[in-house]
GROMACS .gro file of N, CA and C in nm:
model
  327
    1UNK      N    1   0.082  -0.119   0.000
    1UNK     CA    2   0.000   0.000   0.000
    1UNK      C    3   0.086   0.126   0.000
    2UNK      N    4   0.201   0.116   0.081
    2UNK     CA    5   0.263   0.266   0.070
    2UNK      C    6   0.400   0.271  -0.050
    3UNK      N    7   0.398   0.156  -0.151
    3UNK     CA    8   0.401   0.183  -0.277
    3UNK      C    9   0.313   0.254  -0.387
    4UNK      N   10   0.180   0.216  -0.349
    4UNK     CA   11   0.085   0.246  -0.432
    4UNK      C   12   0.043   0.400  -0.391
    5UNK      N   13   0.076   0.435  -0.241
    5UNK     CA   14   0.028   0.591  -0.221
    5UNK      C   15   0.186   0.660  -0.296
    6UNK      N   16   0.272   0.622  -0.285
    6UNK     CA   17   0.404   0.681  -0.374
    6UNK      C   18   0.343   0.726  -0.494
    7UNK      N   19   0.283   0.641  -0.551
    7UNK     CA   20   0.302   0.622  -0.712
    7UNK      C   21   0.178   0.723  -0.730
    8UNK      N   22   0.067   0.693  -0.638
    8UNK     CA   23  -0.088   0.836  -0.632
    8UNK      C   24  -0.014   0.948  -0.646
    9UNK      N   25   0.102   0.984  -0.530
    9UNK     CA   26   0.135   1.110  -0.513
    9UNK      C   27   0.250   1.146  -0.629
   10UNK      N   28   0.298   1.081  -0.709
   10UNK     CA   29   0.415   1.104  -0.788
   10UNK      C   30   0.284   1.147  -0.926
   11UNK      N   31   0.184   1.067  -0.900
   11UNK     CA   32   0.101   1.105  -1.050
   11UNK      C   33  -0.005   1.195  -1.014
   12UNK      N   34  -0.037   1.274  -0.905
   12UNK     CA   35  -0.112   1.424  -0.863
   12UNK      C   36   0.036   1.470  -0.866
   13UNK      N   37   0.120   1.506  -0.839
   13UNK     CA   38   0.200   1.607  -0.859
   13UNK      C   39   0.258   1.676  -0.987
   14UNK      N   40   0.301   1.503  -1.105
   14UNK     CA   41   0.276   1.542  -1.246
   14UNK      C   42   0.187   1.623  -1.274
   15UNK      N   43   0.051   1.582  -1.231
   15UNK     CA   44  -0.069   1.633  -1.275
   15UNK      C   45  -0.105   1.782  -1.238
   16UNK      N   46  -0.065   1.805  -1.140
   16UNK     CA   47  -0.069   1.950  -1.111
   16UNK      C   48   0.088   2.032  -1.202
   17UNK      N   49   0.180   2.009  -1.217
   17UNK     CA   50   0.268   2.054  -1.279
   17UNK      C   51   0.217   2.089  -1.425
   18UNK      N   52   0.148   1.960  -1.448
   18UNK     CA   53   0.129   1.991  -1.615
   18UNK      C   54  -0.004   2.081  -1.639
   19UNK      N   55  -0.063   2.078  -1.539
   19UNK     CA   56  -0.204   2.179  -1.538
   19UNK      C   57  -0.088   2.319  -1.503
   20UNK      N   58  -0.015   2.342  -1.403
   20UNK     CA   59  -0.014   2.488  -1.379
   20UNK      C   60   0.125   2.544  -1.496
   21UNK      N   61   0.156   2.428  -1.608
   21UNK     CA   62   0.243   2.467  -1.708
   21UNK      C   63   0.117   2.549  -1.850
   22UNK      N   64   0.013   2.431  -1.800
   22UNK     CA   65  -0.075   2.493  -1.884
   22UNK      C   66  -0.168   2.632  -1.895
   23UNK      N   67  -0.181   2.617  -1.763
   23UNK     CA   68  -0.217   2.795  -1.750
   23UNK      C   69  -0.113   2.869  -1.708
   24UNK      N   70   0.028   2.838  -1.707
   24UNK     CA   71   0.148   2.955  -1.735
   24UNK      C   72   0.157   2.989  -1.910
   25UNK      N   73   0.128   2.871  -2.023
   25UNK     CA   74   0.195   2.900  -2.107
   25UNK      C   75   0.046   2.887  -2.163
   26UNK      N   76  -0.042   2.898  -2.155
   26UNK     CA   77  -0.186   2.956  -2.235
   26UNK      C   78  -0.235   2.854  -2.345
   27UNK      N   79  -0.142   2.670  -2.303
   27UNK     CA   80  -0.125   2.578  -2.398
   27UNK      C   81  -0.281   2.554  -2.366
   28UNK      N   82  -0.357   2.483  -2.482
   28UNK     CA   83  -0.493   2.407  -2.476
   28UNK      C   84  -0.570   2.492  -2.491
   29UNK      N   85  -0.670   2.503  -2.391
   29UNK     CA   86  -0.796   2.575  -2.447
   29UNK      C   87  -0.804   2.657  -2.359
   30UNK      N   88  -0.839   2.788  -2.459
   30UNK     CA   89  -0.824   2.905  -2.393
   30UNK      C   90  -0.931   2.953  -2.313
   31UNK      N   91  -0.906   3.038  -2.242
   31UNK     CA   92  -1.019   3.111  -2.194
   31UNK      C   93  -1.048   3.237  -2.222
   32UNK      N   94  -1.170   3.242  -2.297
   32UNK     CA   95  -1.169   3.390  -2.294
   32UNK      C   96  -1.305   3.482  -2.271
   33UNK      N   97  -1.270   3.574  -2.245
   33UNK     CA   98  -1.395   3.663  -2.178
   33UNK      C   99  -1.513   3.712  -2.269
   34UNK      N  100  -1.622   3.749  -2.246
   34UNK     CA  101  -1.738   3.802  -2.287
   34UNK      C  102  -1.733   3.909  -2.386
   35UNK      N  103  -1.599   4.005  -2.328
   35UNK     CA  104  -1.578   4.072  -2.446
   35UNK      C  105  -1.487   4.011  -2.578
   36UNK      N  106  -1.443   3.904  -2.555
   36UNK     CA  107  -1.340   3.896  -2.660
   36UNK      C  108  -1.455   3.764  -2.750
   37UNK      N  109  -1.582   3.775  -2.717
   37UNK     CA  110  -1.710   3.737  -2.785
   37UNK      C  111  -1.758   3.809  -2.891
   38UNK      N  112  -1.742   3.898  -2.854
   38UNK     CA  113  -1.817   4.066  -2.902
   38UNK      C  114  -1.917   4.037  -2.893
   39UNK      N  115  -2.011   4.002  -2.817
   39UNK     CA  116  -2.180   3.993  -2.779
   39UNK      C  117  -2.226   4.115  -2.847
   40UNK      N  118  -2.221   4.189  -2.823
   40UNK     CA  119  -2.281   4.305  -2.870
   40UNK      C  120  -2.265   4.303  -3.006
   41UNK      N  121  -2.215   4.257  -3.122
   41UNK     CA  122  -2.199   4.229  -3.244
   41UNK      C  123  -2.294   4.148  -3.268
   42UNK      N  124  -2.323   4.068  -3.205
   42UNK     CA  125  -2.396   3.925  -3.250
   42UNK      C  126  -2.585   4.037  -3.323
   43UNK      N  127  -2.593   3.965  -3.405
   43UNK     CA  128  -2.731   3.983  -3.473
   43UNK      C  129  -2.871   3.942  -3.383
   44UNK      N  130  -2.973   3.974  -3.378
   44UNK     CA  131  -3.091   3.959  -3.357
   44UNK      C  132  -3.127   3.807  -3.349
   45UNK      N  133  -3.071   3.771  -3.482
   45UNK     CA  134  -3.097   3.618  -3.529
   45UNK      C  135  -2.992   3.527  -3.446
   46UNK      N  136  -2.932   3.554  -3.422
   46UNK     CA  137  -2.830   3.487  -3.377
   46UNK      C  138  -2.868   3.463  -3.160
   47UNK      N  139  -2.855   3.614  -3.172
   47UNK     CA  140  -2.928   3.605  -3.018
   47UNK      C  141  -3.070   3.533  -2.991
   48UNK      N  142  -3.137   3.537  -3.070
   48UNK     CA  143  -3.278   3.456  -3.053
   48UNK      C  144  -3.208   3.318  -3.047
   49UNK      N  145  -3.166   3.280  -3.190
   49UNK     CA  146  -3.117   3.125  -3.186
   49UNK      C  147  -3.059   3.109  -3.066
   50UNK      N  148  -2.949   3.139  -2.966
   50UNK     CA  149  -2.890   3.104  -2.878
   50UNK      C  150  -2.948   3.083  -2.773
   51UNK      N  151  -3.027   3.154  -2.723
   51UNK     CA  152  -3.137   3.165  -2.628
   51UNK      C  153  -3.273   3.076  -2.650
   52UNK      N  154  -3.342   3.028  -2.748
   52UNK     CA  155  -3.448   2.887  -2.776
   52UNK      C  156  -3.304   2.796  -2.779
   53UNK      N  157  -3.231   2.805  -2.812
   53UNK     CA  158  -3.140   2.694  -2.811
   53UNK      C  159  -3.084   2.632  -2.637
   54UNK      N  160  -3.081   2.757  -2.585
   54UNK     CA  161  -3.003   2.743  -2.440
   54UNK      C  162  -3.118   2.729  -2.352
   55UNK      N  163  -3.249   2.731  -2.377
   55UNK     CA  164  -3.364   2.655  -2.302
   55UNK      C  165  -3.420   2.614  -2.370
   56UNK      N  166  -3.388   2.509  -2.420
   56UNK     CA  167  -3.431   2.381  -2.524
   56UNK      C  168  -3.576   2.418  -2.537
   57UNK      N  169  -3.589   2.536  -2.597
   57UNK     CA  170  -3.701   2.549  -2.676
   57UNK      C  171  -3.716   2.512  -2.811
   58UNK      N  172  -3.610   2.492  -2.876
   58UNK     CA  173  -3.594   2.405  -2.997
   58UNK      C  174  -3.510   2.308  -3.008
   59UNK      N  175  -3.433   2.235  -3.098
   59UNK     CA  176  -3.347   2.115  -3.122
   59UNK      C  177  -3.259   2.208  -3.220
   60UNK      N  178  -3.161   2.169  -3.230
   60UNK     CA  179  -3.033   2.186  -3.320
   60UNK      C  180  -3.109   2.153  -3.489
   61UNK      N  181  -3.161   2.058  -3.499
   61UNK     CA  182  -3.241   2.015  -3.644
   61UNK      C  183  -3.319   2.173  -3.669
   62UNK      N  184  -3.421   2.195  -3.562
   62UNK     CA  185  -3.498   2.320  -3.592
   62UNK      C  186  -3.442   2.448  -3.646
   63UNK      N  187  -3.329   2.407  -3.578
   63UNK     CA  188  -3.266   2.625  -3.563
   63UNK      C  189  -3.201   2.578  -3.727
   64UNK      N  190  -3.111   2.499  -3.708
   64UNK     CA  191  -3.092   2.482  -3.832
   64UNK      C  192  -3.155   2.504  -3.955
   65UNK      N  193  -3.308   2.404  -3.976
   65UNK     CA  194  -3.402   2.446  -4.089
   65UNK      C  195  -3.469   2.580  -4.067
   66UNK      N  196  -3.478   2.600  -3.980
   66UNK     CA  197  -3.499   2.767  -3.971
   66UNK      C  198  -3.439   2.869  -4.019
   67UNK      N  199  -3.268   2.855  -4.029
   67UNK     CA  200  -3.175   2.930  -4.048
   67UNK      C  201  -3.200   2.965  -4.210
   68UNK      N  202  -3.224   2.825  -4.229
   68UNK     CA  203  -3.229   2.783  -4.412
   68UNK      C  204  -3.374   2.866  -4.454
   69UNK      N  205  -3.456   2.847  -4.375
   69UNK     CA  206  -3.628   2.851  -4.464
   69UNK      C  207  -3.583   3.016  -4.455
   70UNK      N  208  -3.561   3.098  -4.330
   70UNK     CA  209  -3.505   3.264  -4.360
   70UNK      C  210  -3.508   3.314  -4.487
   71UNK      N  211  -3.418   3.225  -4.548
   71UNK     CA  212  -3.428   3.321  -4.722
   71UNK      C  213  -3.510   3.290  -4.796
   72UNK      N  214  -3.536   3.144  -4.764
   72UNK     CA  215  -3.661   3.128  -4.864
   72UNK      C  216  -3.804   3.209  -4.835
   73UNK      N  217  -3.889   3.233  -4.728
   73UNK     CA  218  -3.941   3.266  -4.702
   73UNK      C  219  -3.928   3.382  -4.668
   74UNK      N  220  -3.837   3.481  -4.670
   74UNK     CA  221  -3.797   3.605  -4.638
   74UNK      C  222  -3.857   3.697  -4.515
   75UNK      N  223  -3.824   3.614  -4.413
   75UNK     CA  224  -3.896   3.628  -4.284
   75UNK      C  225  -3.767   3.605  -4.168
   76UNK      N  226  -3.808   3.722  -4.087
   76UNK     CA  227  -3.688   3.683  -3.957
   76UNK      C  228  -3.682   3.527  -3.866
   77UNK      N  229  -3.584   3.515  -3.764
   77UNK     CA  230  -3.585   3.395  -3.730
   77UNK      C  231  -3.717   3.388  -3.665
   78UNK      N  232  -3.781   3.407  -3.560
   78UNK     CA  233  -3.893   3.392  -3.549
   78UNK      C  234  -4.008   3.408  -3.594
   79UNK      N  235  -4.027   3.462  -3.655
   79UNK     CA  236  -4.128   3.428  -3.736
   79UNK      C  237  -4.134   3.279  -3.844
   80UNK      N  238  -4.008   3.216  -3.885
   80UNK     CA  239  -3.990   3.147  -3.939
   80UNK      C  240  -4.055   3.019  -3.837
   81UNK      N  241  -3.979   3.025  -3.748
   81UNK     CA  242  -3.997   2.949  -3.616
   81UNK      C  243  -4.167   2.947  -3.594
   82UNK      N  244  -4.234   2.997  -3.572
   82UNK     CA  245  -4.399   3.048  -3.581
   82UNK      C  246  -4.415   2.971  -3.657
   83UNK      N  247  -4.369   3.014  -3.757
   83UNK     CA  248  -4.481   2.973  -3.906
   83UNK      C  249  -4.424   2.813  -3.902
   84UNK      N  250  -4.295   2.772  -3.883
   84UNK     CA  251  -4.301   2.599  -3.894
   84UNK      C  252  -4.357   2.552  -3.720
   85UNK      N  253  -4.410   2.673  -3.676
   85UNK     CA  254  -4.473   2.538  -3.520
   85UNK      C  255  -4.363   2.497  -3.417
   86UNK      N  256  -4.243   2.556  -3.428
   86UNK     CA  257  -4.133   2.559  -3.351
   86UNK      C  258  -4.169   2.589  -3.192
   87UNK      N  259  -4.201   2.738  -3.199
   87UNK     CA  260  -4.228   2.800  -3.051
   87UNK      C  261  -4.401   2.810  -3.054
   88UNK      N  262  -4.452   2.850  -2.951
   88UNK     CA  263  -4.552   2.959  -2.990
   88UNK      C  264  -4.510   3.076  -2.966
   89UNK      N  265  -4.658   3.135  -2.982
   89UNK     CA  266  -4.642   3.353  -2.939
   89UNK      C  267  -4.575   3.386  -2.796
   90UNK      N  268  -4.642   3.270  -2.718
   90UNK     CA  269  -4.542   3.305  -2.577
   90UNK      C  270  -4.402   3.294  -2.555
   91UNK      N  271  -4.377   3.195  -2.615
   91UNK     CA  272  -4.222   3.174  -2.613
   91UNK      C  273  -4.113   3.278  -2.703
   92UNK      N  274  -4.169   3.326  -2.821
   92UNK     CA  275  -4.149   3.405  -2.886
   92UNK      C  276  -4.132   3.547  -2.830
   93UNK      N  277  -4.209   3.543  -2.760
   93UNK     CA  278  -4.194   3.726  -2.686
   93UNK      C  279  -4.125   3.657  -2.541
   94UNK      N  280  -4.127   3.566  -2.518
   94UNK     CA  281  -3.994   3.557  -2.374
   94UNK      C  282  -3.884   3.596  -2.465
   95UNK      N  283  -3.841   3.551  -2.574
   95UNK     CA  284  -3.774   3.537  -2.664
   95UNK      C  285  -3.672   3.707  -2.676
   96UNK      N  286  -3.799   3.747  -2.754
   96UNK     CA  287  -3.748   3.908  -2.755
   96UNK      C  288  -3.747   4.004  -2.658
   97UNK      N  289  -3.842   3.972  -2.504
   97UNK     CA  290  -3.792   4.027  -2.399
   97UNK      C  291  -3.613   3.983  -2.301
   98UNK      N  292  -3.615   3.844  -2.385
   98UNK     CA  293  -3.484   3.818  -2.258
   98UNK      C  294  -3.390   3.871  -2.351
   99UNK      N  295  -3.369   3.949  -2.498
   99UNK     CA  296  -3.261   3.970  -2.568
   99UNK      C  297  -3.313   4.123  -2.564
  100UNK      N  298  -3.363   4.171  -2.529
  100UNK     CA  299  -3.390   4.301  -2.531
  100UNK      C  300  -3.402   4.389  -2.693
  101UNK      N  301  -3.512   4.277  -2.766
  101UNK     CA  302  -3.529   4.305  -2.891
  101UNK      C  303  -3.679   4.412  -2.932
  102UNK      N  304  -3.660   4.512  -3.028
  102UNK     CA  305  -3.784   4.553  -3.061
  102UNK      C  306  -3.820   4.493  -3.168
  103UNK      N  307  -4.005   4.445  -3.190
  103UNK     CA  308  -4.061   4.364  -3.287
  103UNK      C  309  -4.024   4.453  -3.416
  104UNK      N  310  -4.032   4.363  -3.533
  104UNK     CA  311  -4.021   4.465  -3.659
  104UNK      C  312  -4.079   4.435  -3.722
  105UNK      N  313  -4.188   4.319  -3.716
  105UNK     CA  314  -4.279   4.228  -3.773
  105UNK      C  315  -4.449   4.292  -3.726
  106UNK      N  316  -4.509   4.239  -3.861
  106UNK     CA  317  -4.643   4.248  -3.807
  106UNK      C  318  -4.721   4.130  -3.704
  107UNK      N  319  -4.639   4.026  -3.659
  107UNK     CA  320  -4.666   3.963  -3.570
  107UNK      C  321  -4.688   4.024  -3.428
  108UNK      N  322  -4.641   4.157  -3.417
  108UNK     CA  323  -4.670   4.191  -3.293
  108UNK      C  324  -4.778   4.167  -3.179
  109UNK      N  325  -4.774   4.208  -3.067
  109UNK     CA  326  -4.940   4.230  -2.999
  109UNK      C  327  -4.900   4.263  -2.910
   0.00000   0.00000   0.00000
């Protein structure tokens, strides 16, 4: 047994070495902040999608054919979403209240 705690402590100590080499030298995956997102860049469409996406109000399949029907139908993301039965009207205006969007559609109410 106090071979085997040797060999625990020889492989947490690697393990911490190679983690605190990794956040000395910025190797792997980075981290980066909110601004280096540019949130504030992001589109209307994009913020809606992220948000039905991040409370599985839709599936990855949906946002997707949604993204697509946009040009065909020449209609914003939600409304697209509406018209294929995606959300309803309620979810839709949680939608544009949690992104702090004004309607531009005659869907309003």
């Amino acid at each position: 047994m106090v071979k085997h705690r040797k060999e625990l402590k020889a492989e947490l100590e690697e393990k911490i070495q190679r983690l605190t080499r990794l956040r000395n030298n910025q190797e792997g995956v980075k981290i980066i902040s909110s601004d280096d997102l540019n949130i504030e860049d992001v589109d209307d469409t994009e913020k809606i999608s992220r948000y039905l996406l991040q409370n599985s109000k839709i599936t990855l399949e949906q946002n997707e054919r949604a993204l697509k029907k946009m040009e065909i139908l020449k209609m914003d993301f939600l409304a697209v979403c509406l018209a294929l039965g995606f959300v309803d009207m309620e979810t839709s205006k949680q939608a544009l209240k949690a992104n702090n969007i004004q309607l531009k559609s005659s869907y309003k109410k």
